[in-house]
PDB file of C-alpha atoms in Angstrom:
ATOM      1  CA  MET A 573      49.520  52.653 -13.080  1.00  0.00           C
ATOM      2  CA  LEU A 574      52.354  53.953 -16.148  1.00  0.00           C
ATOM      3  CA  VAL A 575      52.357  57.548 -14.417  1.00  0.00           C
ATOM      4  CA  ASP A 576      53.333  56.062 -10.952  1.00  0.00           C
ATOM      5  CA  GLU A 577      56.080  54.304 -12.214  1.00  0.00           C
ATOM      6  CA  VAL A 578      57.156  57.203 -14.624  1.00  0.00           C
ATOM      7  CA  ALA A 579      57.480  59.219 -12.136  1.00  0.00           C
ATOM      8  CA  GLN A 580      59.369  56.357  -9.891  1.00  0.00           C
ATOM      9  CA  ARG A 581      62.358  56.744 -12.834  1.00  0.00           C
ATOM     10  CA  LEU A 582      62.348  60.003 -12.887  1.00  0.00           C
ATOM     11  CA  ARG A 583      62.957  60.100  -9.298  1.00  0.00           C
ATOM     12  CA  THR A 584      65.571  57.703  -9.033  1.00  0.00           C
ATOM     13  CA  ALA A 585      67.428  60.569 -11.963  1.00  0.00           C
ATOM     14  CA  GLY A 586      67.476  63.284  -9.363  1.00  0.00           C
ATOM     15  CA  LEU A 587      63.950  64.421 -10.288  1.00  0.00           C
ATOM     16  CA  ASN A 588      61.447  65.739  -7.969  1.00  0.00           C
ATOM     17  CA  ALA A 589      58.600  64.356  -9.704  1.00  0.00           C
ATOM     18  CA  ALA A 590      55.161  62.903  -8.420  1.00  0.00           C
ATOM     19  CA  ALA A 591      52.444  61.177 -10.517  1.00  0.00           C
ATOM     20  CA  TRP A 592      48.945  62.741 -10.583  1.00  0.00           C
ATOM     21  CA  ASP A 593      45.008  61.602 -11.331  1.00  0.00           C
ATOM     22  CA  SER A 594      42.227  64.828 -11.833  1.00  0.00           C
ATOM     23  CA  GLY A 595      40.308  62.551 -10.552  1.00  0.00           C
ATOM     24  CA  GLY A 596      38.913  62.685 -13.999  1.00  0.00           C
ATOM     25  CA  SER A 597      40.371  62.066 -17.226  1.00  0.00           C
ATOM     26  CA  THR A 598      43.629  63.794 -16.547  1.00  0.00           C
ATOM     27  CA  GLN A 599      46.707  61.449 -15.694  1.00  0.00           C
ATOM     28  CA  GLY A 600      50.660  62.322 -15.701  1.00  0.00           C
ATOM     29  CA  VAL A 601      53.800  63.510 -14.395  1.00  0.00           C
ATOM     30  CA  GLY A 602      54.430  66.370 -12.555  1.00  0.00           C
ATOM     31  CA  ILE A 603      57.696  67.855 -12.088  1.00  0.00           C
ATOM     32  CA  ASN A 604      58.151  70.601  -8.740  1.00  0.00           C
ATOM     33  CA  ARG A 605      61.395  72.549  -8.619  1.00  0.00           C
ATOM     34  CA  THR A 606      61.439  72.432  -5.140  1.00  0.00           C
ATOM     35  CA  GLU A 607      61.238  69.572  -2.553  1.00  0.00           C
ATOM     36  CA  ASN A 608      57.578  71.362  -1.833  1.00  0.00           C
ATOM     37  CA  PRO A 609      54.457  70.162  -3.416  1.00  0.00           C
ATOM     38  CA  SER A 610      52.932  72.935  -2.497  1.00  0.00           C
ATOM     39  CA  ASP A 611      55.014  75.593  -4.682  1.00  0.00           C
ATOM     40  CA  GLY A 612      53.505  73.643  -7.762  1.00  0.00           C
ATOM     41  CA  PHE A 613      54.983  71.681 -10.900  1.00  0.00           C
ATOM     42  CA  ALA A 614      56.897  74.026 -13.070  1.00  0.00           C
ATOM     43  CA  LEU A 615      56.585  71.576 -15.286  1.00  0.00           C
ATOM     44  CA  PHE A 616      53.853  68.648 -16.480  1.00  0.00           C
ATOM     45  CA  PHE A 617      54.072  65.458 -18.924  1.00  0.00           C
ATOM     46  CA  GLY A 618      51.452  63.678 -20.133  1.00  0.00           C
ATOM     47  CA  THR A 619      49.558  61.846 -22.938  1.00  0.00           C
ATOM     48  CA  ALA A 620      46.943  63.998 -24.396  1.00  0.00           C
ATOM     49  CA  GLY A 621      48.311  63.810 -28.249  1.00  0.00           C
ATOM     50  CA  SER A 622      49.880  60.996 -30.136  1.00  0.00           C
ATOM     51  CA  THR A 623      53.638  61.863 -27.725  1.00  0.00           C
ATOM     52  CA  TRP A 624      54.511  62.003 -24.352  1.00  0.00           C
ATOM     53  CA  ALA A 625      54.528  65.900 -24.464  1.00  0.00           C
ATOM     54  CA  GLY A 626      54.363  68.874 -21.827  1.00  0.00           C
ATOM     55  CA  GLU A 627      53.560  72.099 -20.339  1.00  0.00           C
ATOM     56  CA  VAL A 628      56.236  73.966 -18.879  1.00  0.00           C
ATOM     57  CA  LEU A 629      54.481  76.039 -15.830  1.00  0.00           C
ATOM     58  CA  ASP A 630      54.940  79.174 -14.310  1.00  0.00           C
ATOM     59  CA  ASP A 631      52.379  80.090 -10.865  1.00  0.00           C
ATOM     60  CA  GLY A 632      50.003  77.986 -12.826  1.00  0.00           C
ATOM     61  CA  GLU A 633      49.938  79.958 -15.526  1.00  0.00           C
ATOM     62  CA  VAL A 634      51.309  77.936 -19.147  1.00  0.00           C
ATOM     63  CA  VAL A 635      54.600  79.274 -20.186  1.00  0.00           C
ATOM     64  CA  GLY A 636      56.136  76.776 -22.527  1.00  0.00           C
ATOM     65  CA  ALA A 637      55.714  73.549 -24.198  1.00  0.00           C
ATOM     66  CA  VAL A 638      57.727  70.458 -24.778  1.00  0.00           C
ATOM     67  CA  GLU A 639      57.486  67.623 -27.157  1.00  0.00           C
ATOM     68  CA  THR A 640      59.334  64.016 -26.673  1.00  0.00           C
ATOM     69  CA  ALA A 641      59.169  61.361 -29.451  1.00  0.00           C
ATOM     70  CA  ILE A 642      57.876  59.108 -27.653  1.00  0.00           C
ATOM     71  CA  PRO A 643      54.499  57.575 -28.424  1.00  0.00           C
ATOM     72  CA  SER A 644      51.563  58.032 -26.376  1.00  0.00           C
ATOM     73  CA  GLU A 645      50.690  54.210 -26.547  1.00  0.00           C
ATOM     74  CA  SER A 646      54.555  53.259 -24.901  1.00  0.00           C
ATOM     75  CA  GLU A 647      54.206  51.854 -21.747  1.00  0.00           C
ATOM     76  CA  GLU A 648      58.014  51.041 -21.621  1.00  0.00           C
ATOM     77  CA  VAL A 649      58.678  53.104 -18.418  1.00  0.00           C
ATOM     78  CA  ASP A 650      62.521  53.612 -18.750  1.00  0.00           C
ATOM     79  CA  ARG A 651      62.338  54.796 -22.139  1.00  0.00           C
ATOM     80  CA  ILE A 652      59.054  57.686 -21.431  1.00  0.00           C
ATOM     81  CA  ALA A 653      61.615  59.124 -18.057  1.00  0.00           C
ATOM     82  CA  ASP A 654      64.239  59.229 -20.642  1.00  0.00           C
ATOM     83  CA  GLY A 655      62.244  61.049 -23.349  1.00  0.00           C
ATOM     84  CA  ILE A 656      60.879  63.289 -20.086  1.00  0.00           C
ATOM     85  CA  VAL A 657      64.363  64.100 -19.249  1.00  0.00           C
ATOM     86  CA  SER A 658      65.822  64.852 -22.514  1.00  0.00           C
ATOM     87  CA  ALA A 659      62.785  66.476 -23.636  1.00  0.00           C
ATOM     88  CA  ILE A 660      64.197  68.782 -20.729  1.00  0.00           C
ATOM     89  CA  ALA A 661      67.136  68.776 -21.500  1.00  0.00           C
ATOM     90  CA  ASP A 662      66.440  70.368 -24.961  1.00  0.00           C
ATOM     91  CA  PHE A 663      63.764  72.807 -23.510  1.00  0.00           C
ATOM     92  CA  MET A 664      66.387  74.039 -20.806  1.00  0.00           C
ATOM     93  CA  ALA A 665      69.424  74.204 -23.827  1.00  0.00           C
ATOM     94  CA  LYS A 666      67.140  76.908 -25.536  1.00  0.00           C
ATOM     95  CA  GLN A 667      65.960  78.727 -23.278  1.00  0.00           C
ATOM     96  CA  GLN A 668      69.677  79.039 -22.453  1.00  0.00           C
ATOM     97  CA  GLN A 669      70.128  80.255 -25.631  1.00  0.00           C
ATOM     98  CA  ARG A 670      67.693  83.093 -25.860  1.00  0.00           C
ATOM     99  CA  HIS A 671      69.068  84.906 -23.508  1.00  0.00           C
ATOM    100  CA  GLN A 672      72.664  84.311 -24.128  1.00  0.00           C
ATOM    101  CA  ASP A 673      71.710  86.040 -27.924  1.00  0.00           C
TER     102      ASP A 673
END
């Protein structure tokens, strides 16, 4: 499954990523802050819109959003994973800039 492959690629890049399937219509890739899955996802990426995009979570509550330029229909694992890493880096840089201002 595509989300399994993307999660594996993100783990190779050093992120604590896991494929997630709600059993319904929600499938995506979650990224944890820690090794403990019970801590919940800090980020969750999926394809609800026209691109791969993600929610930034704090204790299960959505506190922000990130978007990639990767089309939802893409099946290029490396491209999707690289887009997610880039989106996270951009989000973190913006957060850091806000704290400095």
